[in-house]
Amino acid sequence: MATLIANGIMVERETALLKKIDINVAESEKRSGKNTVNMQETYTVYLIEIRWVGGLPVGDSPWRRYSEFELLRTYLLVTYPFVVIPPLPEKRAEFVWHKLSADNLDPDFVERRRLGLENFLIRVASHSVLSKDKIFYQFLTEGWREAVLETGFQDKADSRLKSLSATLRVKNPDKSFTDLKQYSDELNSAISHLLRVRAKVADRMYGVYKVHGNYGRIFSEWSAIEKEMGDGLQSAGHHMDTHSASVDDILEEEEHYADQLKEYLFYTDALRSVCRKHELIQYELEMAVLDLASKKQQREELTTGAVRVFSLKGMSSKLFGQESPEQRESRLAALQQSIQASEDAVLDKNQECRQEFMRMSWEEVKRFKEQKDRELREALISYAIMQISMCKKVGDNMGTATCDPHHVTRTM
C-alpha cells in the first residue's frame, strides 16, 4: 500500500481522497482586521494548496485562520463522535523553555504551527471515514462556512453540563471505557512529565552553552595581551563561540520532536471525548430503562387497582372517587402505546450503545494505539540518535580545539 510521509509522520494512502490529491499548507501570512466586537486585531492566515497527484491544482487555494480549523474540528467531533479525531497544534506555546518565545505571532512558532496544521489535514484526509466528508472537502477547496453552519451541528453538540451530569450519574459504566479513560489519563500524565523535564533540560543546556560564549570572549580578549599564547587563545575562543552558537540549532531541532509529543498529548483529549460520548449514551439508556419500568408499574397499578407507592393520582382517587371503566380503559390504551414507544427507545439506545458505537469506537481506539506505538517509537529513537550525533559533534569540536598544536593547553 502506498504511503505518504508528512513532517516525519507516515500515513497510509488508504482512502480515495488521499490517493487522488496532495495537501499542503504552503505558507502563512500576518493580517490585520476587525473582530466580531469591532476591535482591531492582528492574526495569521494559512494558505491551503490542493493538487492532484501528478501536480495539477484542484480549484482555488483558500486562506484559512486557525479559528476556522477549530470550527472544522468541532464539526468533526460532533458528527463522528466514535472517531478519535486528530488534534490541532497548540494555539499558544506550552511546555516551552524560557528562551523560546511563547508569542503566537512569533515567526518560529507560526512556522511550527503551519506544519502542525498541515499534519492535521493529512491525518483527516487519510482517515477512511473523515476523508469522505463533504464539508471537509469544501474546507480544502472553496467557501465552506455557510455550508458547515447549515448542517446544524452546533445544535447537536452535547453541552459540557450534560456530559458532566452523565459522567457523575451513570450507574453502570462500561469497564472497557473506564479503562480507556484511565489509559488516556496515564498517557497524558506521562507525556506532560516528559515535556516538562525536556523544557527544564533545554533551559539548563542553553545556560551551559551560553556560558561558553562568555569564555570565548575572555579567551579572545586574553589573546590580545599574550604574545606566545595568542594564537592558541584565539583558537580556543573561536571554538568556544562556535560551541555556544550551536545550541540554537540543537534546541530548534528538538522542538520538532517536542511537537510530536504534544500532538499525542492533545490526542488524549480526543480519547476522553469518545469516552464522554459513550457515558452520555449509556446514561440516556439507563434513563430510558427507568422510564420504561415506571410506566410498566403504572400499568400494573391501573390494572390491579393496587398502588405500591404514594402518588398524587392515588391520593386524588381516594378523595374524589375512582375513575370510570371507560376512563381506565382509555388510560390503559394510552399507557400501553407509551410503553411500546419506550421499549422501542430502549432497544434503539441499547443497539446504539452496545453495538454500533462500541464496535466503531473500538476499531478507532485500536487504530489509534497502533499508530501511537509506531510513531512515538520512531520519534523517540530519532530523538536519541539526534542526541548521540550532537554529543559526537560537540566532542569532535572540542577535541579539535584541544588537539590544536597552537591551543593554549599545548602552549602552556
XYZ file of C-alpha atoms in Angstrom:
412
model
C 0.000 0.000 0.000
C 1.325 3.442 -0.897
C 2.393 5.715 1.942
C 2.853 9.424 2.370
C 5.425 10.978 4.708
C 4.234 14.278 6.235
C 6.523 16.094 8.649
C 8.183 12.807 9.534
C 4.817 11.032 10.028
C 3.916 8.105 7.800
C 0.234 7.799 6.847
C -1.332 5.191 4.602
C -2.889 6.326 1.330
C -5.806 4.043 2.060
C -8.644 6.343 1.064
C -9.895 7.588 -2.278
C -9.193 11.207 -1.296
C -5.544 10.782 -0.370
C -4.979 8.567 -3.398
C -6.036 11.400 -5.656
C -4.709 14.571 -4.018
C -1.749 16.029 -2.152
C -2.426 18.510 0.650
C -0.028 21.275 1.563
C -0.332 24.244 3.932
C 2.059 26.218 1.782
C 2.616 29.435 3.702
C 1.389 31.755 6.419
C 0.642 35.451 6.350
C 0.023 38.034 9.073
C -3.068 40.194 8.603
C -4.984 42.861 10.498
C -8.696 43.479 10.704
C -11.693 43.965 12.973
C -13.061 41.083 15.001
C -16.668 40.278 15.919
C -16.757 43.019 18.564
C -15.421 45.591 16.084
C -11.963 45.799 17.629
C -8.750 45.833 15.625
C -6.698 42.648 15.836
C -3.697 41.020 14.205
C -3.966 37.379 13.182
C -2.343 34.752 10.987
C -3.874 33.029 7.977
C -2.618 29.888 6.239
C -2.695 29.050 2.537
C -4.033 25.577 1.686
C -2.902 24.160 -1.641
C -4.548 21.027 -3.034
C -3.083 19.313 -6.055
C -3.985 16.184 -7.934
C -1.348 13.504 -7.609
C 0.790 14.469 -10.575
C 0.874 18.204 -9.910
C -2.245 19.933 -11.299
C -4.008 22.227 -8.785
C -7.526 21.453 -7.536
C -9.528 24.689 -7.714
C -8.563 27.838 -5.856
C -6.209 27.842 -2.877
C -8.101 29.210 0.153
C -6.618 31.093 3.110
C -7.846 29.834 6.500
C -7.488 31.196 10.016
C -6.670 28.956 12.953
C -10.210 29.565 14.271
C -11.585 28.019 11.072
C -9.516 24.900 11.677
C -11.042 24.828 15.180
C -14.546 25.092 13.713
C -13.818 22.230 11.306
C -12.543 20.004 14.105
C -15.559 20.799 16.302
C -17.826 19.837 13.408
C -15.972 16.530 13.017
C -16.182 15.841 16.774
C -19.950 16.314 16.774
C -20.607 14.493 13.504
C -18.317 11.498 14.180
C -18.326 11.017 17.981
C -16.910 7.487 17.719
C -13.767 8.669 15.890
C -10.545 9.639 17.667
C -10.367 12.997 15.889
C -6.796 14.169 15.157
C -5.833 17.173 17.306
C -4.814 20.628 16.144
C -1.397 22.031 17.006
C -1.312 24.228 20.085
C -2.839 27.683 19.793
C -0.321 29.111 22.245
C 3.033 27.627 23.089
C 3.075 25.264 26.082
C 5.927 23.429 27.806
C 8.456 25.915 26.418
C 11.966 26.545 27.682
C 12.429 30.118 28.860
C 14.414 31.421 25.895
C 11.733 30.339 23.422
C 9.064 32.907 22.628
C 5.507 31.986 23.670
C 4.027 34.686 21.404
C 1.535 33.126 18.985
C 2.656 35.615 16.294
C 6.327 34.716 16.671
C 7.628 33.610 13.213
C 9.224 30.399 14.512
C 6.056 29.438 16.389
C 3.844 30.265 13.387
C 6.044 28.071 11.173
C 5.777 25.151 13.573
C 2.019 25.649 13.759
C 1.829 25.731 9.944
C 3.448 22.294 9.848
C 1.056 21.083 12.552
C -1.995 22.283 10.634
C -0.750 20.539 7.500
C -0.271 17.363 9.511
C -3.843 17.683 10.868
C -5.300 17.952 7.354
C -3.286 14.981 6.120
C -4.396 12.859 9.081
C -8.053 13.690 8.369
C -7.585 13.040 4.645
C -6.004 9.662 5.416
C -8.926 8.545 7.609
C -11.325 6.117 5.977
C -14.418 7.931 7.323
C -13.427 11.569 7.818
C -11.861 11.898 4.375
C -15.237 11.267 2.714
C -16.950 14.145 4.466
C -18.261 16.786 2.063
C -17.682 19.676 4.488
C -14.025 18.685 4.874
C -13.536 18.743 1.120
C -15.191 22.166 0.915
C -12.857 23.404 3.640
C -9.923 22.435 1.433
C -11.158 23.932 -1.794
C -13.864 26.609 -1.533
C -16.205 28.668 0.632
C -17.369 26.403 3.410
C -18.518 28.373 6.488
C -22.149 28.696 5.355
C -22.246 25.015 4.447
C -20.952 23.838 7.829
C -23.371 26.077 9.734
C -26.284 24.792 7.633
C -25.607 21.257 8.908
C -26.889 22.358 12.323
C -24.036 20.520 14.041
C -23.949 23.149 16.811
C -27.469 22.190 17.894
C -26.396 18.549 18.062
C -23.337 19.266 20.202
C -23.578 17.913 23.737
C -23.230 20.609 26.360
C -20.443 20.297 28.926
C -23.042 20.333 31.703
C -24.920 17.452 30.081
C -21.714 15.444 29.661
C -20.694 16.126 33.267
C -24.121 15.025 34.502
C -23.821 11.781 32.560
C -20.328 11.152 33.952
C -21.474 11.633 37.543
C -24.856 9.893 37.331
C -24.283 6.858 35.120
C -24.810 3.793 37.321
C -23.257 1.031 35.253
C -20.242 2.410 33.380
C -18.698 0.084 30.829
C -15.386 -1.259 32.151
C -13.715 -1.087 28.752
C -14.411 2.649 28.503
C -13.420 3.180 32.129
C -10.110 1.518 31.306
C -9.782 3.681 28.193
C -10.267 6.828 30.265
C -7.588 5.641 32.701
C -5.276 4.859 29.776
C -5.848 8.366 28.431
C -5.094 9.950 31.823
C -1.905 7.914 32.244
C -0.726 8.746 28.722
C -1.441 12.434 29.328
C 0.470 12.363 32.618
C 3.482 10.552 31.131
C 3.816 12.863 28.117
C 3.255 16.001 30.240
C 6.006 14.903 32.612
C 8.342 14.153 29.710
C 7.702 17.576 28.162
C 8.280 19.359 31.474
C 11.560 17.543 32.001
C 12.619 18.303 28.447
C 11.888 22.038 28.954
C 13.997 22.088 32.143
C 16.866 20.251 30.453
C 16.679 22.653 27.495
C 16.919 25.618 29.878
C 19.992 24.178 31.572
C 21.584 23.214 28.279
C 21.023 26.699 26.931
C 22.688 28.183 30.019
C 25.701 25.890 29.811
C 26.243 26.566 26.122
C 25.903 30.321 26.528
C 28.474 30.290 29.357
C 30.947 29.069 26.748
C 30.188 32.255 24.826
C 31.498 34.226 27.802
C 34.600 32.031 27.868
C 35.060 32.685 24.154
C 35.022 36.442 24.727
C 37.505 36.150 27.625
C 39.898 33.966 25.628
C 39.727 36.368 22.675
C 40.483 39.361 24.894
C 43.256 37.428 26.613
C 44.865 36.581 23.290
C 45.352 40.288 22.582
C 47.715 40.697 25.549
C 49.669 37.449 25.210
C 52.481 37.099 22.714
C 53.414 33.427 22.824
C 49.949 32.061 23.621
C 47.965 34.494 21.454
C 47.205 32.114 18.571
C 46.180 29.298 20.885
C 43.937 31.531 22.945
C 42.317 32.982 19.828
C 41.662 29.459 18.507
C 40.177 28.360 21.825
C 37.949 31.443 21.893
C 36.735 30.702 18.363
C 35.768 27.126 19.302
C 34.022 28.379 22.436
C 31.957 30.846 20.347
C 31.081 28.123 17.816
C 30.042 25.776 20.611
C 27.902 28.475 22.238
C 26.093 29.367 18.993
C 25.317 25.719 18.140
C 22.728 25.390 20.925
C 20.131 27.405 18.986
C 20.065 24.912 16.103
C 20.108 21.974 18.520
C 17.125 23.182 20.533
C 15.232 24.180 17.389
C 15.613 20.622 16.113
C 14.470 19.311 19.486
C 11.287 21.370 19.183
C 10.291 19.209 16.223
C 10.291 16.137 18.477
C 8.550 18.062 21.248
C 5.760 18.941 18.806
C 5.286 15.261 18.011
C 4.917 14.533 21.728
C 2.486 17.436 22.100
C 0.318 16.031 19.321
C -0.181 12.844 21.326
C -0.694 14.865 24.485
C -3.633 16.547 22.716
C -4.774 13.191 21.315
C -5.611 12.163 24.896
C -8.449 14.701 24.924
C -9.823 13.091 21.754
C -9.846 9.743 23.587
C -11.689 11.323 26.519
C -14.218 12.770 24.075
C -15.054 9.252 22.863
C -15.444 8.133 26.496
C -17.691 11.094 27.341
C -19.949 10.329 24.377
C -20.279 6.705 25.440
C -21.119 7.768 29.002
C -23.824 10.057 27.646
C -25.323 7.278 25.516
C -25.133 4.872 28.490
C -26.810 7.444 30.753
C -29.609 8.018 28.241
C -30.085 4.242 28.017
C -30.326 3.930 31.807
C -32.852 6.803 31.956
C -34.908 5.141 29.204
C -34.894 1.838 31.144
C -36.051 3.602 34.333
C -38.787 5.400 32.429
C -39.973 2.112 30.932
C -40.025 0.443 34.359
C -42.048 3.336 35.785
C -44.630 3.109 33.004
C -44.962 -0.659 33.449
C -45.569 -0.149 37.155
C -48.266 2.396 36.350
C -49.905 -0.142 34.030
C -49.834 -2.807 36.733
C -51.334 -0.430 39.300
C -54.001 0.675 36.859
C -54.863 -2.937 36.003
C -54.952 -4.302 39.571
C -56.023 -1.167 41.385
C -53.172 -1.629 43.880
C -50.943 1.378 44.462
C -47.439 0.435 45.616
C -46.111 3.899 46.285
C -47.605 7.218 47.293
C -48.722 9.348 44.375
C -50.891 12.386 43.757
C -53.103 10.349 41.455
C -53.631 7.737 44.128
C -54.493 10.385 46.689
C -56.912 12.127 44.333
C -58.668 8.790 43.675
C -59.277 8.370 47.398
C -60.512 11.942 47.755
C -62.682 12.214 44.636
C -63.552 8.612 43.890
C -62.436 6.010 41.383
C -62.458 6.713 37.654
C -64.984 5.005 35.379
C -64.157 1.777 33.471
C -64.160 3.725 30.209
C -61.642 6.207 31.597
C -59.476 3.377 32.860
C -59.540 1.615 29.518
C -58.607 4.836 27.747
C -55.697 5.404 30.130
C -54.544 1.805 29.733
C -54.565 2.109 25.948
C -52.566 5.355 26.051
C -50.165 3.871 28.590
C -49.678 0.736 26.526
C -48.850 2.859 23.496
C -46.373 4.874 25.563
C -44.788 1.658 26.872
C -44.345 0.383 23.329
C -42.635 3.635 22.333
C -40.368 3.399 25.417
C -39.460 -0.215 24.625
C -38.505 0.831 21.098
C -36.406 3.682 22.537
C -34.612 1.312 24.934
C -33.976 -1.123 22.095
C -32.578 1.654 19.899
C -30.402 3.066 22.676
C -29.149 -0.389 23.582
C -28.243 -1.088 19.972
C -26.552 2.312 19.639
C -24.642 1.944 22.894
C -23.626 -1.691 22.887
C -23.338 -2.469 19.205
C -22.819 0.418 16.794
C -20.932 2.909 18.962
C -18.819 0.310 20.773
C -17.887 -1.518 17.598
C -16.901 1.593 15.678
C -15.164 3.311 18.590
C -13.074 0.262 19.474
C -11.944 -0.065 15.893
C -10.854 3.575 16.187
C -9.076 3.052 19.508
C -7.227 0.031 18.136
C -6.110 2.033 15.095
C -5.019 4.926 17.317
C -2.956 2.713 19.643
C -1.157 1.061 16.742
C -0.424 4.481 15.241
C 0.729 5.862 18.607
C 3.050 2.940 19.343
C 4.626 3.124 15.898
C 5.066 6.871 15.668
C 6.214 7.570 19.219
C 8.724 4.718 18.999
C 10.129 6.171 15.786
C 10.164 9.706 17.228
C 11.974 8.703 20.417
C 14.520 6.609 18.510
C 15.175 9.539 16.168
C 15.495 11.849 19.175
C 18.049 9.527 20.777
C 20.018 9.346 17.510
C 19.973 13.144 17.294
C 21.323 13.435 20.850
C 24.118 10.944 20.115
C 25.013 12.809 16.946
C 25.005 16.111 18.822
C 27.303 14.762 21.535
C 29.722 13.378 18.950
C 29.757 16.682 17.093
C 30.434 18.632 20.288
C 33.128 16.151 21.278
C 34.790 16.419 17.868
C 34.740 20.210 18.001
C 36.178 20.365 21.489
C 38.672 17.632 20.648
C 39.871 19.631 17.657
C 40.383 22.643 19.884
C 42.259 20.614 22.491
C 44.495 18.847 19.972
C 45.345 22.009 18.054
C 49.148 22.491 18.444
C 48.519 26.210 18.864
C 45.849 25.662 21.541
C 46.505 27.259 24.886
C 46.912 23.940 26.678
C 49.638 22.966 24.213
C 51.315 26.323 24.524
C 51.286 26.246 28.279
